[in-house]
Short mmCIF file of C-alpha atoms in Angstrom, two decimals:
data_model
loop_
_atom_site.label_atom_id
_atom_site.label_comp_id
_atom_site.label_asym_id
_atom_site.label_seq_id
_atom_site.Cartn_x
_atom_site.Cartn_y
_atom_site.Cartn_z
CA MET A 1 119.93 -11.16 -102.62
CA GLU A 2 118.40 -13.26 -99.88
CA SER A 3 114.92 -12.53 -101.19
CA TRP A 4 115.84 -14.30 -104.45
CA ASN A 5 117.19 -17.42 -102.76
CA GLY A 6 114.16 -18.50 -100.75
CA GLU A 7 111.42 -17.49 -98.37
CA ILE A 8 112.00 -14.35 -96.34
CA PHE A 9 109.34 -14.48 -93.63
CA GLU A 10 111.67 -16.01 -91.02
CA SER A 11 114.37 -13.35 -91.50
CA TYR A 12 111.76 -10.58 -91.46
CA LEU A 13 109.90 -11.79 -88.38
CA ASN A 14 112.76 -13.24 -86.30
CA ASN A 15 115.27 -10.40 -86.69
CA PRO A 16 116.65 -9.57 -83.21
CA CYS A 17 117.60 -6.06 -84.38
CA PHE A 18 113.96 -5.35 -85.37
CA PRO A 19 111.73 -7.34 -83.01
CA VAL A 20 108.11 -7.59 -84.09
CA LYS A 21 105.36 -5.93 -82.13
CA VAL A 22 102.14 -7.80 -81.38
CA ILE A 23 99.19 -5.61 -82.38
CA ASP A 24 96.50 -8.26 -81.91
CA ALA A 25 97.31 -11.62 -80.26
CA GLY A 26 94.10 -13.30 -81.35
CA PRO A 27 93.50 -16.46 -79.29
CA LEU A 28 96.91 -16.46 -77.55
CA TYR A 29 97.90 -15.60 -73.99
CA VAL A 30 98.72 -11.89 -73.51
CA PRO A 31 100.68 -9.77 -73.01
CA ILE A 32 103.30 -11.39 -75.27
CA PHE A 33 106.90 -10.24 -74.89
CA SER A 34 108.56 -12.41 -77.58
CA VAL A 35 107.60 -14.40 -80.68
CA GLN A 36 109.44 -16.73 -83.02
CA ILE A 37 108.02 -18.11 -86.27
CA LYS A 38 109.62 -20.99 -88.15
CA ARG A 39 108.84 -24.00 -90.30
CA ASP A 40 109.16 -27.44 -88.74
CA GLU A 41 110.51 -30.56 -90.48
CA LYS A 42 107.17 -31.12 -92.21
CA GLN A 43 107.18 -27.52 -93.48
CA LYS A 44 104.30 -26.49 -91.24
CA ILE A 45 104.51 -22.96 -89.80
CA ILE A 46 104.90 -22.96 -86.01
CA LEU A 47 104.64 -19.88 -83.80
CA THR A 48 106.38 -19.89 -80.41
CA SER A 49 105.19 -17.08 -78.14
CA ARG A 50 106.21 -16.19 -74.61
CA SER A 51 104.23 -14.28 -72.01
CA LEU A 52 104.20 -13.87 -68.24
CA PRO A 53 102.91 -16.77 -66.07
CA THR A 54 99.98 -14.57 -65.08
CA SER A 55 98.97 -13.89 -68.70
CA GLN A 56 95.37 -14.43 -69.82
CA ARG A 57 93.69 -15.23 -73.11
CA SER A 58 90.27 -14.49 -74.57
CA ALA A 59 89.99 -17.61 -76.77
CA VAL A 60 86.70 -19.48 -76.59
CA ILE A 61 87.28 -23.04 -75.34
CA ARG A 62 85.12 -25.36 -77.42
CA PRO A 63 84.26 -28.93 -76.45
CA ALA A 64 86.16 -31.83 -78.02
CA GLY A 65 84.67 -32.93 -81.34
CA THR A 66 83.55 -29.43 -82.37
CA VAL A 67 83.87 -28.90 -86.13
CA GLN A 68 84.40 -25.32 -87.28
CA ILE A 69 86.26 -23.12 -89.73
CA ASN A 70 89.32 -21.63 -88.06
CA THR A 71 89.02 -17.85 -88.34
CA ASN A 72 91.58 -17.04 -85.61
CA LYS A 73 94.00 -14.27 -86.64
CA MET A 74 96.98 -12.39 -85.25
CA ILE A 75 98.38 -9.06 -86.37
CA LEU A 76 102.08 -8.22 -86.05
CA GLN A 77 104.07 -5.13 -86.89
CA ALA A 78 107.45 -5.90 -88.46
CA VAL A 79 110.32 -3.99 -90.10
CA ALA A 80 109.51 -0.48 -91.40
CA GLY A 81 105.99 -0.64 -89.93
CA MET A 82 104.93 -3.54 -92.17
CA ARG A 83 101.73 -5.17 -90.92
CA VAL A 84 101.68 -8.98 -91.04
CA ILE A 85 98.49 -11.06 -90.77
CA LEU A 86 98.70 -14.59 -89.35
CA SER A 87 95.62 -16.65 -90.26
CA GLY A 88 94.38 -19.99 -88.99
CA VAL A 89 96.11 -19.60 -85.61
CA THR A 90 95.67 -22.84 -83.62
CA PRO A 91 97.25 -23.00 -80.12
CA TYR A 92 98.08 -26.61 -79.21
CA SER A 93 100.52 -26.45 -76.29
CA ASP A 94 101.41 -24.13 -73.43
CA ILE A 95 103.87 -24.75 -70.62
CA THR A 96 104.73 -22.41 -67.72
CA TYR A 97 108.38 -22.37 -66.64
CA TRP A 98 108.91 -21.27 -63.04
CA LYS A 99 112.45 -20.22 -62.21
CA THR A 100 113.95 -19.50 -58.80
CA SER A 101 116.39 -17.13 -60.46
CA GLY A 102 115.55 -15.18 -63.57
CA GLU A 103 112.23 -14.47 -65.15
CA SER A 104 109.50 -17.10 -65.22
CA TYR A 105 107.42 -17.31 -68.39
CA ARG A 106 104.67 -19.16 -70.22
CA GLU A 107 105.61 -20.67 -73.62
CA GLU A 108 102.79 -21.33 -76.06
CA LEU A 109 103.04 -23.20 -79.38
CA SER A 110 100.59 -22.56 -82.21
CA ARG A 111 100.13 -23.84 -85.74
CA ILE A 112 99.73 -21.18 -88.42
CA PHE A 113 97.93 -21.76 -91.71
CA SER A 114 99.22 -18.67 -93.53
CA ILE A 115 101.23 -15.47 -93.09
CA GLU A 116 100.77 -12.47 -95.36
CA SER A 117 102.31 -9.02 -95.24
CA MET A 118 100.35 -5.86 -95.86
CA SER A 119 102.77 -3.53 -97.64
CA THR A 120 103.02 0.08 -96.50
CA GLN A 121 104.81 1.07 -99.72
CA ASP A 122 103.14 2.71 -102.70
CA LYS A 123 105.16 0.67 -105.20
CA PRO A 124 102.94 -1.67 -107.23
CA ILE A 125 103.72 -5.38 -107.49
CA ALA A 126 105.45 -6.04 -110.80
CA LYS A 127 106.83 -9.58 -110.33
CA VAL A 128 106.29 -12.51 -108.02
CA ILE A 129 108.29 -15.60 -107.08
CA GLU A 130 106.31 -18.61 -105.86
CA TRP A 131 108.25 -21.03 -103.65
CA VAL A 132 107.42 -24.65 -104.43
CA ALA A 133 108.71 -28.11 -103.56
CA ASN A 134 108.52 -31.67 -104.92
CA ILE A 135 110.22 -31.05 -108.27
CA ASP A 136 111.76 -34.13 -109.88
CA THR A 137 115.54 -33.59 -109.69
CA SER A 138 116.24 -36.12 -112.45
CA PHE A 139 114.74 -33.81 -115.09
CA VAL A 140 117.21 -31.83 -117.19
CA PHE A 141 115.57 -28.54 -118.06
CA PRO A 142 116.46 -26.98 -121.41
CA HIS A 143 116.99 -23.38 -120.33
CA ARG A 144 119.78 -21.76 -118.36
CA PHE A 145 119.68 -20.30 -114.89
CA SER A 146 122.78 -18.12 -114.41
CA ARG A 147 123.99 -16.14 -111.43
CA LYS A 148 126.74 -13.56 -110.95
CA GLU A 149 127.96 -12.12 -107.64
CA ILE A 150 130.30 -9.11 -107.54
CA THR A 151 132.03 -8.22 -104.27
CA ASN A 152 133.91 -4.90 -104.05
CA ILE A 153 136.98 -4.95 -101.80
CA SER A 154 139.10 -2.00 -100.65
CA ARG A 155 141.82 -1.43 -98.06
CA GLU A 156 143.72 1.62 -96.87
CA PHE A 157 147.21 2.19 -95.43
CA ILE A 158 147.59 5.44 -93.49
CA ASN A 159 150.36 7.17 -91.59
CA THR A 160 151.15 10.83 -90.92
CA LYS A 161 152.77 11.29 -94.33
CA LYS A 162 151.20 8.79 -96.71
CA HIS A 163 147.77 7.43 -97.61
CA ILE A 164 147.60 4.39 -99.90
CA THR A 165 144.30 2.86 -101.03
CA GLN A 166 143.90 -0.45 -102.87
CA LYS A 167 140.68 -1.47 -104.61
CA ASN A 168 139.62 -4.71 -106.23
CA SER A 169 136.52 -6.73 -107.00
CA ASP A 170 135.77 -10.42 -106.79
CA ILE A 171 133.38 -11.92 -109.35
CA VAL A 172 131.76 -15.32 -108.89
CA SER A 173 129.49 -16.58 -111.67
CA GLY A 174 127.95 -19.81 -112.85
CA PHE A 175 124.98 -21.36 -114.61
CA SER A 176 123.04 -24.59 -114.68
CA SER A 177 120.32 -26.24 -116.78
CA THR A 178 117.68 -26.06 -114.07
CA CYS A 179 115.21 -23.71 -115.69
CA LEU A 180 112.12 -24.09 -117.90
CA GLY A 181 110.78 -20.95 -119.58
CA LEU A 182 107.10 -21.10 -120.51
CA THR A 183 104.22 -18.87 -121.53
CA ILE A 184 100.98 -20.12 -120.00
CA ALA A 185 97.65 -18.36 -120.65
CA GLY A 186 99.63 -15.30 -121.75
CA TYR A 187 101.74 -15.19 -118.58
CA SER A 188 105.52 -15.44 -119.06
CA LEU A 189 107.17 -17.53 -116.34
CA PHE A 190 110.29 -19.47 -115.47
CA PHE A 191 109.96 -22.76 -113.59
CA CYS A 192 113.26 -23.42 -111.82
CA LEU A 193 114.87 -26.02 -109.59
CA HIS A 194 117.33 -24.79 -106.98
CA PRO A 195 120.72 -25.98 -108.31
CA ASN A 196 122.00 -27.03 -104.88
CA HIS A 197 118.82 -28.15 -103.20
CA LYS A 198 119.26 -29.61 -99.72
CA ASP A 199 115.82 -31.10 -99.21
CA ARG A 200 115.53 -34.22 -97.09
CA HIS A 201 113.26 -35.67 -99.79
CA PRO A 202 114.38 -37.26 -103.08
CA SER A 203 112.58 -34.47 -104.94
CA GLY A 204 113.84 -30.90 -104.80
CA SER A 205 112.61 -27.40 -104.06
CA GLY A 206 112.49 -24.51 -106.48
CA PHE A 207 110.40 -21.58 -107.60
CA ILE A 208 108.19 -20.13 -110.31
CA LEU A 209 109.18 -16.61 -111.37
CA TYR A 210 106.46 -14.58 -113.11
CA GLU A 211 107.39 -11.53 -115.15
CA SER A 212 104.08 -10.02 -114.05
CA TYR A 213 101.68 -10.47 -111.12
CA PRO A 214 98.86 -12.82 -112.21
CA ASP A 215 95.87 -13.18 -109.94
CA GLU A 216 96.03 -15.95 -107.34
CA LYS A 217 93.38 -18.12 -109.01
CA SER A 218 95.29 -18.18 -112.32
CA ARG A 219 98.52 -19.15 -110.55
CA ILE A 220 96.76 -22.00 -108.72
CA LYS A 221 95.44 -23.28 -112.05
CA ILE A 222 98.92 -23.08 -113.59
CA ARG A 223 100.44 -25.05 -110.69
CA ASP A 224 97.72 -27.72 -110.94
CA CYS A 225 98.26 -28.09 -114.70
CA LEU A 226 102.06 -28.14 -114.39
CA SER A 227 101.83 -30.77 -111.66
CA PHE A 228 99.71 -33.11 -113.79
CA ILE A 229 101.79 -32.76 -116.96
CA LEU A 230 105.14 -33.12 -115.10
CA GLY A 231 103.84 -36.12 -113.14
CA ARG A 232 104.37 -34.81 -109.59
CA PRO A 233 102.17 -32.56 -107.38
CA LEU A 234 103.91 -29.27 -106.67
CA VAL A 235 103.70 -28.20 -103.02
CA TYR A 236 103.19 -24.46 -102.65
CA TYR A 237 104.90 -22.79 -99.67
CA GLY A 238 104.31 -19.13 -100.40
CA GLU A 239 105.58 -16.22 -102.46
CA THR A 240 107.69 -13.06 -102.47
CA ARG A 241 106.42 -9.97 -104.29
CA PHE A 242 108.70 -7.46 -106.01
CA SER A 243 108.50 -3.99 -107.49
CA GLU A 244 109.70 -3.12 -111.00
CA GLN A 245 113.11 -2.37 -109.43
CA ASP A 246 113.17 -5.86 -107.80
CA GLN A 247 112.66 -4.50 -104.30
CA VAL A 248 110.58 -6.61 -101.90
CA VAL A 249 107.09 -5.15 -101.44
CA GLY A 250 105.39 -8.10 -99.77
CA PHE A 251 105.40 -11.81 -99.02
CA LYS A 252 103.17 -14.74 -98.15
CA ALA A 253 103.86 -18.10 -96.51
CA VAL A 254 101.57 -21.08 -95.99
CA SER A 255 101.77 -24.45 -94.30
CA GLY A 256 102.15 -26.58 -97.41
CA TYR A 257 99.69 -29.42 -98.01
CA SER A 258 101.56 -32.62 -98.89
CA ILE A 259 99.07 -35.38 -97.92
CA ASP A 260 101.09 -36.09 -94.78
CA GLU A 261 104.31 -35.93 -96.88
CA LYS A 262 103.20 -38.83 -99.09
CA VAL A 263 103.54 -36.71 -102.25
CA PHE A 264 107.31 -36.70 -101.76
CA SER A 265 107.63 -40.48 -102.05
CA ILE A 266 105.43 -41.28 -105.08
CA PRO A 267 107.16 -41.94 -108.43
CA THR A 268 107.16 -39.30 -111.15
CA MET A 269 104.64 -40.36 -113.82
CA PRO A 270 103.93 -37.78 -116.55
CA PRO A 271 100.80 -38.81 -118.46
CA ALA A 272 102.36 -37.95 -121.82
CA PRO A 273 105.93 -38.14 -123.18
CA ILE A 274 107.59 -34.81 -122.34
CA CYS A 275 111.21 -35.94 -122.81
CA PRO A 276 113.02 -37.30 -125.90
CA VAL A 277 113.50 -41.06 -126.01
CA GLU A 278 116.19 -42.26 -123.55
CA ILE A 279 116.97 -38.66 -122.54
CA ASN A 280 115.47 -37.02 -119.46
CA CYS A 281 115.66 -33.51 -120.94
CA VAL A 282 112.25 -31.85 -120.81
CA GLU A 283 110.86 -30.58 -124.12
CA ALA A 284 109.64 -27.04 -123.39
CA ASP A 285 107.31 -26.88 -126.41
CA ASP A 286 105.53 -30.11 -125.46
CA VAL A 287 105.06 -29.00 -121.85
CA GLU A 288 103.89 -25.54 -122.87
CA LYS A 289 101.30 -26.90 -125.31
CA ALA A 290 99.99 -29.50 -122.87
CA VAL A 291 99.73 -27.09 -119.92
CA ASN A 292 98.06 -24.39 -122.04
CA ASN A 293 95.47 -26.79 -123.44
CA LEU A 294 94.70 -28.20 -120.00
CA PHE A 295 94.52 -24.68 -118.55
CA SER A 296 92.01 -23.64 -121.25
CA MET A 297 89.59 -26.38 -120.14
CA TYR A 298 90.32 -26.17 -116.41
CA GLU A 299 86.88 -24.83 -115.48
CA GLN A 300 84.94 -27.00 -117.94
CA LEU A 301 86.47 -30.18 -116.52
CA SER A 302 86.37 -29.01 -112.87
CA PHE A 303 90.06 -29.83 -112.90
CA GLU A 304 90.65 -28.53 -109.39
CA HIS A 305 88.33 -31.30 -108.17
CA LEU A 306 89.85 -33.89 -110.53
CA SER A 307 93.36 -32.96 -109.44
CA TRP A 308 92.42 -33.40 -105.77
CA ILE A 309 91.01 -36.88 -106.44
CA TYR A 310 93.92 -37.90 -108.66
CA TRP A 311 96.77 -37.02 -106.28
CA HIS A 312 94.99 -38.54 -103.28
CA ALA A 313 94.56 -41.69 -105.38
CA ARG A 314 98.28 -41.72 -106.20
CA CYS A 315 99.11 -41.43 -102.49
CA ALA A 316 96.49 -43.94 -101.26
CA PRO A 317 97.23 -47.53 -100.13
CA ILE A 318 97.37 -49.84 -103.13
CA HIS A 319 94.05 -51.56 -102.36
CA MET A 320 92.27 -48.18 -102.39
CA GLN A 321 93.94 -46.64 -105.44
CA CYS A 322 91.55 -48.41 -107.84
CA VAL A 323 88.57 -46.93 -106.01
CA GLU A 324 89.87 -43.37 -106.10
CA LEU A 325 91.17 -43.50 -109.68
CA ALA A 326 87.76 -44.81 -110.79
CA ALA A 327 86.13 -41.96 -108.86
CA GLY A 328 88.35 -39.58 -110.82
CA ILE A 329 87.26 -41.10 -114.13
CA GLU A 330 83.59 -40.89 -113.14
CA ALA A 331 84.04 -37.27 -112.01
CA LEU A 332 85.67 -36.52 -115.37
CA GLN A 333 82.69 -38.07 -117.17
CA VAL A 334 80.23 -35.99 -115.14
CA ALA A 335 82.15 -32.76 -115.89
CA TYR A 336 82.37 -33.66 -119.59
CA ARG A 337 78.64 -34.35 -119.91
CA LYS A 338 77.88 -31.09 -118.13
CA SER A 339 80.11 -29.13 -120.51
CA PHE A 340 79.02 -31.06 -123.60
CA PRO A 341 75.41 -32.15 -123.03
CA GLY A 342 74.14 -34.75 -125.46
CA ALA A 343 77.64 -35.85 -126.43
CA TYR A 344 76.57 -39.47 -125.92
CA SER A 345 73.38 -41.14 -124.76
CA MET A 346 72.88 -42.05 -121.11
CA THR A 347 69.77 -44.19 -121.72
CA ILE A 348 69.15 -47.72 -122.99
CA LEU A 349 66.38 -46.72 -125.40
CA SER A 350 66.30 -43.84 -127.86
CA PRO A 351 63.90 -40.92 -127.21
CA ASP A 352 61.45 -42.31 -129.80
CA GLN A 353 61.59 -45.80 -128.30
CA THR A 354 61.09 -44.34 -124.83
CA GLU A 355 58.04 -42.38 -125.95
CA ASP A 356 56.41 -45.22 -127.89
CA LEU A 357 57.38 -48.28 -125.87
CA LEU A 358 58.68 -47.47 -122.40
CA ASN A 359 56.47 -44.63 -121.16
CA PRO A 360 53.21 -46.64 -121.38
CA LEU A 361 54.90 -49.44 -119.44
CA LEU A 362 56.19 -47.02 -116.80
CA ASN A 363 52.73 -45.48 -116.38
CA SER A 364 51.27 -48.95 -115.90
CA PHE A 365 53.92 -49.86 -113.32
CA THR A 366 53.37 -46.60 -111.44
CA LYS A 367 49.62 -47.17 -111.33
CA THR A 368 50.06 -50.77 -110.12
CA ILE A 369 52.49 -49.73 -107.39
CA GLY A 370 50.04 -47.06 -106.22
CA GLU A 371 47.33 -49.72 -105.80
CA MET A 372 49.53 -52.06 -103.78
CA ASP A 373 48.70 -52.60 -100.11
CA ILE A 374 52.17 -51.71 -98.84
CA GLU A 375 53.77 -48.90 -96.84
CA ALA A 376 54.33 -45.50 -98.45
CA GLU A 377 58.12 -45.82 -98.13
CA GLN A 378 58.05 -49.15 -99.96
CA LYS A 379 56.00 -47.56 -102.76
CA ARG A 380 58.49 -44.70 -103.00
CA MET A 381 61.44 -47.09 -103.37
CA LEU A 382 59.67 -49.19 -106.01
CA LYS A 383 58.75 -46.08 -108.03
CA ASN A 384 62.37 -44.89 -107.92
CA LYS A 385 63.45 -48.28 -109.28
CA VAL A 386 60.91 -48.10 -112.07
CA ASN A 387 61.87 -44.51 -112.99
CA GLY A 388 65.50 -45.64 -113.37
CA LEU A 389 64.61 -48.52 -115.65
CA ASN A 390 65.99 -46.76 -118.75
CA ASN A 391 69.27 -45.68 -117.15
CA LEU A 392 72.47 -47.24 -118.47
CA PRO A 393 74.57 -49.45 -116.16
CA LEU A 394 77.77 -47.65 -115.10
CA SER A 395 79.88 -50.17 -117.01
CA VAL A 396 78.07 -49.26 -120.25
CA VAL A 397 78.29 -45.52 -119.46
CA ASN A 398 82.06 -45.91 -119.27
CA GLU A 399 82.16 -47.84 -122.55
CA ARG A 400 80.14 -45.14 -124.33
CA PHE A 401 82.32 -42.38 -122.89
CA PHE A 402 85.55 -43.94 -124.17
CA LYS A 403 83.95 -44.89 -127.49
CA HIS A 404 82.77 -41.30 -127.92
CA LEU A 405 86.38 -40.16 -127.38
CA SER A 406 87.61 -42.80 -129.89
CA LEU A 407 89.70 -44.44 -127.17
CA CYS A 408 89.88 -48.20 -127.53
CA MET A 409 89.34 -50.38 -124.42
CA ASP A 410 90.50 -54.01 -124.51
CA GLU A 411 89.48 -56.89 -122.24
CA ASP A 412 92.10 -56.11 -119.57
CA GLU A 413 90.89 -52.52 -119.32
CA ALA A 414 87.24 -53.63 -119.18
CA GLN A 415 88.06 -56.06 -116.33
CA ALA A 416 89.97 -53.37 -114.41
CA TRP A 417 86.93 -51.10 -114.65
CA LYS A 418 84.62 -53.92 -113.56
CA HIS A 419 86.64 -54.54 -110.39
CA ARG A 420 87.21 -50.86 -109.54
CA HIS A 421 84.92 -50.79 -106.48
CA VAL A 422 85.80 -54.13 -104.89
CA SER A 423 87.59 -52.52 -101.93
CA ALA A 424 84.97 -49.78 -101.55
CA HIS A 425 82.25 -52.40 -101.06
CA GLY A 426 84.21 -54.44 -98.53
CA GLY A 427 85.59 -56.98 -100.98
CA ILE A 428 88.48 -59.09 -99.73
CA THR A 429 91.80 -58.59 -101.48
CA ASP A 430 93.84 -61.78 -101.48
CA PRO A 431 97.50 -60.91 -100.73
CA LYS A 432 98.47 -63.56 -103.28
CA ASN A 433 96.75 -61.50 -105.97
CA GLY A 434 98.72 -58.33 -105.21
CA ILE A 435 100.33 -58.23 -108.65
CA SER A 436 96.93 -58.40 -110.34
CA LEU A 437 95.69 -55.53 -108.14
CA ILE A 438 98.70 -53.38 -109.06
CA HIS A 439 98.10 -54.11 -112.75
CA LYS A 440 94.47 -53.01 -112.48
CA THR A 441 95.56 -49.83 -110.74
CA LYS A 442 98.02 -49.00 -113.52
CA ILE A 443 95.33 -49.61 -116.14
CA LEU A 444 92.90 -47.23 -114.42
CA GLN A 445 95.63 -44.62 -114.18
CA ASN A 446 96.26 -45.02 -117.92
CA LEU A 447 92.55 -44.60 -118.64
CA PHE A 448 92.39 -41.38 -116.61
CA HIS A 449 95.49 -40.02 -118.38
CA ARG A 450 94.21 -40.92 -121.85
CA ALA A 451 90.79 -39.34 -121.27
CA VAL A 452 92.20 -36.05 -119.92
CA LEU A 453 94.81 -35.80 -122.70
CA LYS A 454 92.22 -36.54 -125.39
CA ILE A 455 89.55 -34.13 -124.14
CA THR A 456 92.01 -31.27 -123.74
CA ASN A 457 94.06 -32.12 -126.84
CA ALA A 458 97.11 -31.79 -124.59
CA HIS A 459 98.98 -34.58 -126.44
CA ASP A 460 98.29 -37.29 -128.98
CA GLU A 461 100.36 -39.93 -127.15
CA TYR A 462 100.48 -41.35 -123.63
CA VAL A 463 102.93 -43.29 -121.48
CA ASP A 464 101.64 -46.80 -120.78
CA TYR A 465 102.52 -47.46 -117.12
CA TYR A 466 100.87 -50.89 -117.23
CA SER A 467 103.38 -52.43 -119.64
CA SER A 468 107.06 -53.06 -118.94
CA ARG A 469 109.56 -50.37 -119.97
CA TYR A 470 106.69 -47.87 -120.16
CA PRO A 471 106.05 -47.83 -123.93
CA ILE A 472 104.69 -44.69 -125.59
CA LYS A 473 101.44 -45.26 -127.46
CA ARG A 474 98.85 -43.34 -129.39
CA LEU A 475 95.90 -42.26 -127.25
CA GLU A 476 93.60 -44.47 -129.32
CA GLU A 477 95.65 -47.58 -128.54
CA SER A 478 94.85 -49.87 -125.59
CA VAL A 479 97.38 -51.50 -123.28
CA SER A 480 97.40 -54.65 -125.42
CA SER A 481 98.84 -52.74 -128.39
CA ILE A 482 102.58 -52.52 -129.03
CA GLY A 483 104.22 -49.18 -128.45
CA VAL A 484 106.57 -47.80 -131.07
CA ARG A 485 109.13 -46.53 -128.56
CA PHE A 486 109.79 -46.36 -124.84
CA SER A 487 109.71 -43.62 -122.23
CA SER A 488 112.92 -42.16 -120.81
CA LEU A 489 111.57 -42.47 -117.24
#
């Protein structure tokens, strides 16, 4: 079935035998007499519409530089009366073709953020397939994905006296190890790579088949957790919805977000060992445990926010990766303290010391500042400085955080943290020190991995991407320790 092999929106909306009808053209020129919707090379959804040269549109023309949320929508009617909603419609080009012979027309191009069908059937959604890209094709998945096609063939020979009929069937079957069966947060799913992917990227496309229909928020969380544990950000392109009898009852397509396609070129770097030593076969139990544990703390750690920071850091220029990875670690610390208040102290003095020793001093400072013959703004700034006198320096906050988690930090890791914001504050990066910068980046990535794995109990080991051959170490061990074995990556 075509609906099992990939997205179906193009075949549904570009079928010449069942042309779509425009119910509401939104911001486009009308009346429209033809539409075509396809993905471009960057997997963005592009709508091509044609109308008469005299067509008009009701879109509000806003001045350049206007910032707004795009609420433009179109409504189409497709096969069997199915209504299809196009959201985030952004016209960006229109050209009028005048012909001396034949019909002249205006052709308009628009970017589409998402397409979603509104089913007219009463059949409930029982299963869903999510279409994703950027799966590492070097992984060998432990579970089978099999397929069987049966074609029935018949032929007849007829004359005035005889009638001979021959019947036969052709069976084509096969299987491949491109499937990973998991149960995440109670949802049974199969994460699969297309066996014969033809992507123009080194990574491949595939799908996630759910045996049920989880809510959208849960599926987003599962994709985020899978991406982190497998070491590559999955790019979501849409979904196809099925009834209990595997009939299509709806679909959705989106313009996938790939950080300008940079996610396709970064190396695969799982934070924890998910494959046996020297073998690139994924261990389903390890992945399932790690993803479930991360999923269970997704909200507490604000992991949607952390994931956004982390993947943008991985795709950033090398001189900015330290800044963004450090931002991810700091965001993780903030989320942890919010979820576990009082886990470790954020002040220099204890509460008793603050009450007995510091507060009288602060009161004296505040009184003195109030008596100074200076401007009110200067007084305000001085009082803010005094009120922050007991706050820990960020370097010490980081030390206490990792000490609280029982994660050792050696001198190299302390230096990497110290230099994390050099680029953000306009520091000059000497091209001759490029290797040192890369090393610091790898250390910060290790620190982020170790902290997330430890807090979520996703794994008790990590892959050290700072050291050669990527040794596997206990979470408690720093980069200066010696790993007991090496990653298969």
